[in-house]
Amino acid sequence: MEKCKEATTPMSTSCYMDVDLAGTVVDQTKYKGLIGSLLYLTASRSDIMFVVCLCARFQSSPKESYLKVSKRILKYLMGKTFVGLWMKHTSGTCHLLGSSLISWHNKKQACVTLSIAEPEYIADGSCCAQILWIKQ
């Protein structure tokens, strides 16, 4: 699909996705792989979220018509390679003595975390290190 014609939208306005009982069955493994990759991409490309989730509904029995819609998403992405959300992972702490700010720390994290709780633990560790330094 590297030399495909680019699509201006991720889904055609005339497309209506519904259960396709008469369609040609396609390889379920390849279809699931494609949808899984697109779902992963939705973390930074919210413009394709609706149509990818719509295609994900039909993973149990993929048909040619669903694959066609999925390929249109790829054609859309081909023309919009520089669009997306840039996410910064930062952590920071503020140290108060009474009601007065005595120290603060903010920095970009050296690693990307896999869960929501992990950055909090990283920030807590950094905070404890700052407090121990201040205490000395």
PDB file of C-alpha atoms in Angstrom:
ATOM      1  CA  MET A   1       0.000   0.000   0.000  1.00  0.00           C
ATOM      2  CA  GLU A   2       3.038   2.289  -0.162  1.00  0.00           C
ATOM      3  CA  LYS A   3       2.072   3.630  -3.591  1.00  0.00           C
ATOM      4  CA  CYS A   4      -1.678   3.800  -3.017  1.00  0.00           C
ATOM      5  CA  LYS A   5      -3.815   6.830  -3.763  1.00  0.00           C
ATOM      6  CA  GLU A   6      -4.279   8.889  -0.590  1.00  0.00           C
ATOM      7  CA  ALA A   7      -7.740   9.286   0.935  1.00  0.00           C
ATOM      8  CA  THR A   8      -8.871  12.626   2.365  1.00  0.00           C
ATOM      9  CA  THR A   9     -11.042  11.092   5.105  1.00  0.00           C
ATOM     10  CA  PRO A  10     -10.656   7.870   7.100  1.00  0.00           C
ATOM     11  CA  MET A  11     -14.150   6.697   6.118  1.00  0.00           C
ATOM     12  CA  SER A  12     -16.363   7.392   3.150  1.00  0.00           C
ATOM     13  CA  THR A  13     -19.528   9.381   3.859  1.00  0.00           C
ATOM     14  CA  SER A  14     -21.551   6.874   1.847  1.00  0.00           C
ATOM     15  CA  CYS A  15     -20.168   3.857   3.732  1.00  0.00           C
ATOM     16  CA  TYR A  16     -22.525   1.984   6.039  1.00  0.00           C
ATOM     17  CA  MET A  17     -20.934  -0.810   8.036  1.00  0.00           C
ATOM     18  CA  ASP A  18     -23.307  -3.529   9.164  1.00  0.00           C
ATOM     19  CA  VAL A  19     -23.223  -7.313   9.490  1.00  0.00           C
ATOM     20  CA  ASP A  20     -22.251  -8.695   6.083  1.00  0.00           C
ATOM     21  CA  LEU A  21     -23.613 -12.231   5.815  1.00  0.00           C
ATOM     22  CA  ALA A  22     -23.061 -12.648   2.078  1.00  0.00           C
ATOM     23  CA  GLY A  23     -19.542 -11.209   1.826  1.00  0.00           C
ATOM     24  CA  THR A  24     -16.345 -13.058   1.076  1.00  0.00           C
ATOM     25  CA  VAL A  25     -14.490 -14.174   4.204  1.00  0.00           C
ATOM     26  CA  VAL A  26     -10.903 -12.907   4.588  1.00  0.00           C
ATOM     27  CA  ASP A  27      -8.036 -14.195   6.726  1.00  0.00           C
ATOM     28  CA  GLN A  28      -8.991 -13.509  10.339  1.00  0.00           C
ATOM     29  CA  THR A  29      -5.382 -13.378  11.578  1.00  0.00           C
ATOM     30  CA  LYS A  30      -4.358 -10.663   9.125  1.00  0.00           C
ATOM     31  CA  TYR A  31      -7.509  -8.651   9.770  1.00  0.00           C
ATOM     32  CA  LYS A  32      -7.025  -8.828  13.547  1.00  0.00           C
ATOM     33  CA  GLY A  33      -3.382  -7.816  13.137  1.00  0.00           C
ATOM     34  CA  LEU A  34      -4.347  -4.816  11.040  1.00  0.00           C
ATOM     35  CA  ILE A  35      -7.051  -3.712  13.476  1.00  0.00           C
ATOM     36  CA  GLY A  36      -4.725  -4.258  16.449  1.00  0.00           C
ATOM     37  CA  SER A  37      -2.080  -2.040  14.863  1.00  0.00           C
ATOM     38  CA  LEU A  38      -4.650   0.638  14.094  1.00  0.00           C
ATOM     39  CA  LEU A  39      -6.010   0.483  17.652  1.00  0.00           C
ATOM     40  CA  TYR A  40      -2.472   0.993  18.951  1.00  0.00           C
ATOM     41  CA  LEU A  41      -2.137   4.005  16.663  1.00  0.00           C
ATOM     42  CA  THR A  42      -5.302   5.631  18.015  1.00  0.00           C
ATOM     43  CA  ALA A  43      -3.361   6.639  21.144  1.00  0.00           C
ATOM     44  CA  SER A  44      -1.739   9.422  19.141  1.00  0.00           C
ATOM     45  CA  ARG A  45      -4.214   9.686  16.243  1.00  0.00           C
ATOM     46  CA  SER A  46      -7.644  10.409  17.670  1.00  0.00           C
ATOM     47  CA  ASP A  47      -8.971  11.306  14.195  1.00  0.00           C
ATOM     48  CA  ILE A  48      -9.224   7.613  13.298  1.00  0.00           C
ATOM     49  CA  MET A  49     -10.693   6.428  16.607  1.00  0.00           C
ATOM     50  CA  PHE A  50     -14.321   6.136  15.440  1.00  0.00           C
ATOM     51  CA  VAL A  51     -13.726   4.198  12.245  1.00  0.00           C
ATOM     52  CA  VAL A  52     -11.108   1.879  13.798  1.00  0.00           C
ATOM     53  CA  CYS A  53     -13.470   0.988  16.652  1.00  0.00           C
ATOM     54  CA  LEU A  54     -16.206   0.416  14.083  1.00  0.00           C
ATOM     55  CA  CYS A  55     -13.960  -2.003  12.176  1.00  0.00           C
ATOM     56  CA  ALA A  56     -12.927  -3.706  15.423  1.00  0.00           C
ATOM     57  CA  ARG A  57     -16.513  -4.836  15.975  1.00  0.00           C
ATOM     58  CA  PHE A  58     -16.240  -7.294  13.101  1.00  0.00           C
ATOM     59  CA  GLN A  59     -13.032  -9.131  14.051  1.00  0.00           C
ATOM     60  CA  SER A  60     -14.764 -12.438  14.764  1.00  0.00           C
ATOM     61  CA  SER A  61     -15.863 -12.924  11.144  1.00  0.00           C
ATOM     62  CA  PRO A  62     -14.050 -10.432   8.895  1.00  0.00           C
ATOM     63  CA  LYS A  63     -15.353  -9.969   5.370  1.00  0.00           C
ATOM     64  CA  GLU A  64     -13.980  -8.309   2.256  1.00  0.00           C
ATOM     65  CA  SER A  65     -16.129  -5.202   2.832  1.00  0.00           C
ATOM     66  CA  TYR A  66     -14.632  -4.639   6.303  1.00  0.00           C
ATOM     67  CA  LEU A  67     -11.121  -5.081   4.944  1.00  0.00           C
ATOM     68  CA  LYS A  68     -11.883  -2.478   2.282  1.00  0.00           C
ATOM     69  CA  VAL A  69     -12.833   0.053   4.968  1.00  0.00           C
ATOM     70  CA  SER A  70      -9.681  -0.817   6.954  1.00  0.00           C
ATOM     71  CA  LYS A  71      -7.528  -0.266   3.886  1.00  0.00           C
ATOM     72  CA  ARG A  72      -9.144   3.142   3.391  1.00  0.00           C
ATOM     73  CA  ILE A  73      -7.895   4.069   6.874  1.00  0.00           C
ATOM     74  CA  LEU A  74      -4.384   3.149   5.752  1.00  0.00           C
ATOM     75  CA  LYS A  75      -4.824   5.284   2.620  1.00  0.00           C
ATOM     76  CA  TYR A  76      -5.922   8.169   4.832  1.00  0.00           C
ATOM     77  CA  LEU A  77      -2.907   7.728   7.106  1.00  0.00           C
ATOM     78  CA  MET A  78      -0.618   7.650   4.080  1.00  0.00           C
ATOM     79  CA  GLY A  79      -1.553  11.242   3.293  1.00  0.00           C
ATOM     80  CA  LYS A  80      -1.446  12.441   6.884  1.00  0.00           C
ATOM     81  CA  THR A  81       1.869  11.100   8.178  1.00  0.00           C
ATOM     82  CA  PHE A  82       2.809  14.291  10.029  1.00  0.00           C
ATOM     83  CA  VAL A  83      -0.469  14.630  11.957  1.00  0.00           C
ATOM     84  CA  GLY A  84      -0.792  13.370  15.515  1.00  0.00           C
ATOM     85  CA  LEU A  85      -0.509  14.139  19.188  1.00  0.00           C
ATOM     86  CA  TRP A  86       2.886  14.580  20.769  1.00  0.00           C
ATOM     87  CA  MET A  87       2.864  13.414  24.361  1.00  0.00           C
ATOM     88  CA  LYS A  88       5.340  14.599  26.959  1.00  0.00           C
ATOM     89  CA  HIS A  89       5.902  12.522  30.030  1.00  0.00           C
ATOM     90  CA  THR A  90       6.870  14.837  32.836  1.00  0.00           C
ATOM     91  CA  SER A  91       6.921  14.585  36.583  1.00  0.00           C
ATOM     92  CA  GLY A  92       7.207  17.286  39.154  1.00  0.00           C
ATOM     93  CA  THR A  93       7.048  18.005  42.854  1.00  0.00           C
ATOM     94  CA  CYS A  94       6.544  21.024  45.100  1.00  0.00           C
ATOM     95  CA  HIS A  95       7.912  21.150  48.653  1.00  0.00           C
ATOM     96  CA  LEU A  96       6.138  23.357  51.146  1.00  0.00           C
ATOM     97  CA  LEU A  97       7.206  24.419  54.605  1.00  0.00           C
ATOM     98  CA  GLY A  98       3.993  25.573  56.208  1.00  0.00           C
ATOM     99  CA  SER A  99       2.371  27.598  53.474  1.00  0.00           C
ATOM    100  CA  SER A 100       5.650  28.656  51.821  1.00  0.00           C
ATOM    101  CA  LEU A 101       7.120  26.990  48.750  1.00  0.00           C
ATOM    102  CA  ILE A 102      10.746  26.153  49.500  1.00  0.00           C
ATOM    103  CA  SER A 103      11.618  23.926  46.549  1.00  0.00           C
ATOM    104  CA  TRP A 104      10.140  22.620  43.328  1.00  0.00           C
ATOM    105  CA  HIS A 105      11.285  20.149  40.724  1.00  0.00           C
ATOM    106  CA  ASN A 106       9.952  19.436  37.234  1.00  0.00           C
ATOM    107  CA  LYS A 107      11.623  17.329  34.578  1.00  0.00           C
ATOM    108  CA  LYS A 108      10.877  15.276  31.520  1.00  0.00           C
ATOM    109  CA  GLN A 109      10.891  11.589  32.373  1.00  0.00           C
ATOM    110  CA  ALA A 110      13.729   9.515  30.982  1.00  0.00           C
ATOM    111  CA  CYS A 111      11.394   6.588  30.297  1.00  0.00           C
ATOM    112  CA  VAL A 112       7.868   6.179  28.947  1.00  0.00           C
ATOM    113  CA  THR A 113       5.643   4.404  31.433  1.00  0.00           C
ATOM    114  CA  LEU A 114       3.218   1.614  30.645  1.00  0.00           C
ATOM    115  CA  SER A 115       0.606   2.361  33.293  1.00  0.00           C
ATOM    116  CA  ILE A 116      -1.020   5.352  34.940  1.00  0.00           C
ATOM    117  CA  ALA A 117       0.301   4.491  38.409  1.00  0.00           C
ATOM    118  CA  GLU A 118       3.934   4.175  37.322  1.00  0.00           C
ATOM    119  CA  PRO A 119       4.536   7.933  36.775  1.00  0.00           C
ATOM    120  CA  GLU A 120       3.159   8.590  40.253  1.00  0.00           C
ATOM    121  CA  TYR A 121       5.710   6.198  41.744  1.00  0.00           C
ATOM    122  CA  ILE A 122       8.474   7.874  39.755  1.00  0.00           C
ATOM    123  CA  ALA A 123       7.349  11.300  41.006  1.00  0.00           C
ATOM    124  CA  ASP A 124       7.098  10.012  44.595  1.00  0.00           C
ATOM    125  CA  GLY A 125      10.637   8.649  44.435  1.00  0.00           C
ATOM    126  CA  SER A 126      11.919  11.933  43.064  1.00  0.00           C
ATOM    127  CA  CYS A 127      10.037  13.828  45.781  1.00  0.00           C
ATOM    128  CA  CYS A 128      11.553  11.676  48.528  1.00  0.00           C
ATOM    129  CA  ALA A 129      15.035  12.234  47.101  1.00  0.00           C
ATOM    130  CA  GLN A 130      14.474  15.998  47.119  1.00  0.00           C
ATOM    131  CA  ILE A 131      13.193  15.931  50.713  1.00  0.00           C
ATOM    132  CA  LEU A 132      16.228  13.913  51.876  1.00  0.00           C
ATOM    133  CA  TRP A 133      18.546  16.379  50.122  1.00  0.00           C
ATOM    134  CA  ILE A 134      16.770  19.355  51.732  1.00  0.00           C
ATOM    135  CA  LYS A 135      16.930  17.631  55.135  1.00  0.00           C
ATOM    136  CA  GLN A 136      20.724  17.258  54.883  1.00  0.00           C
TER     137      GLN A 136
END
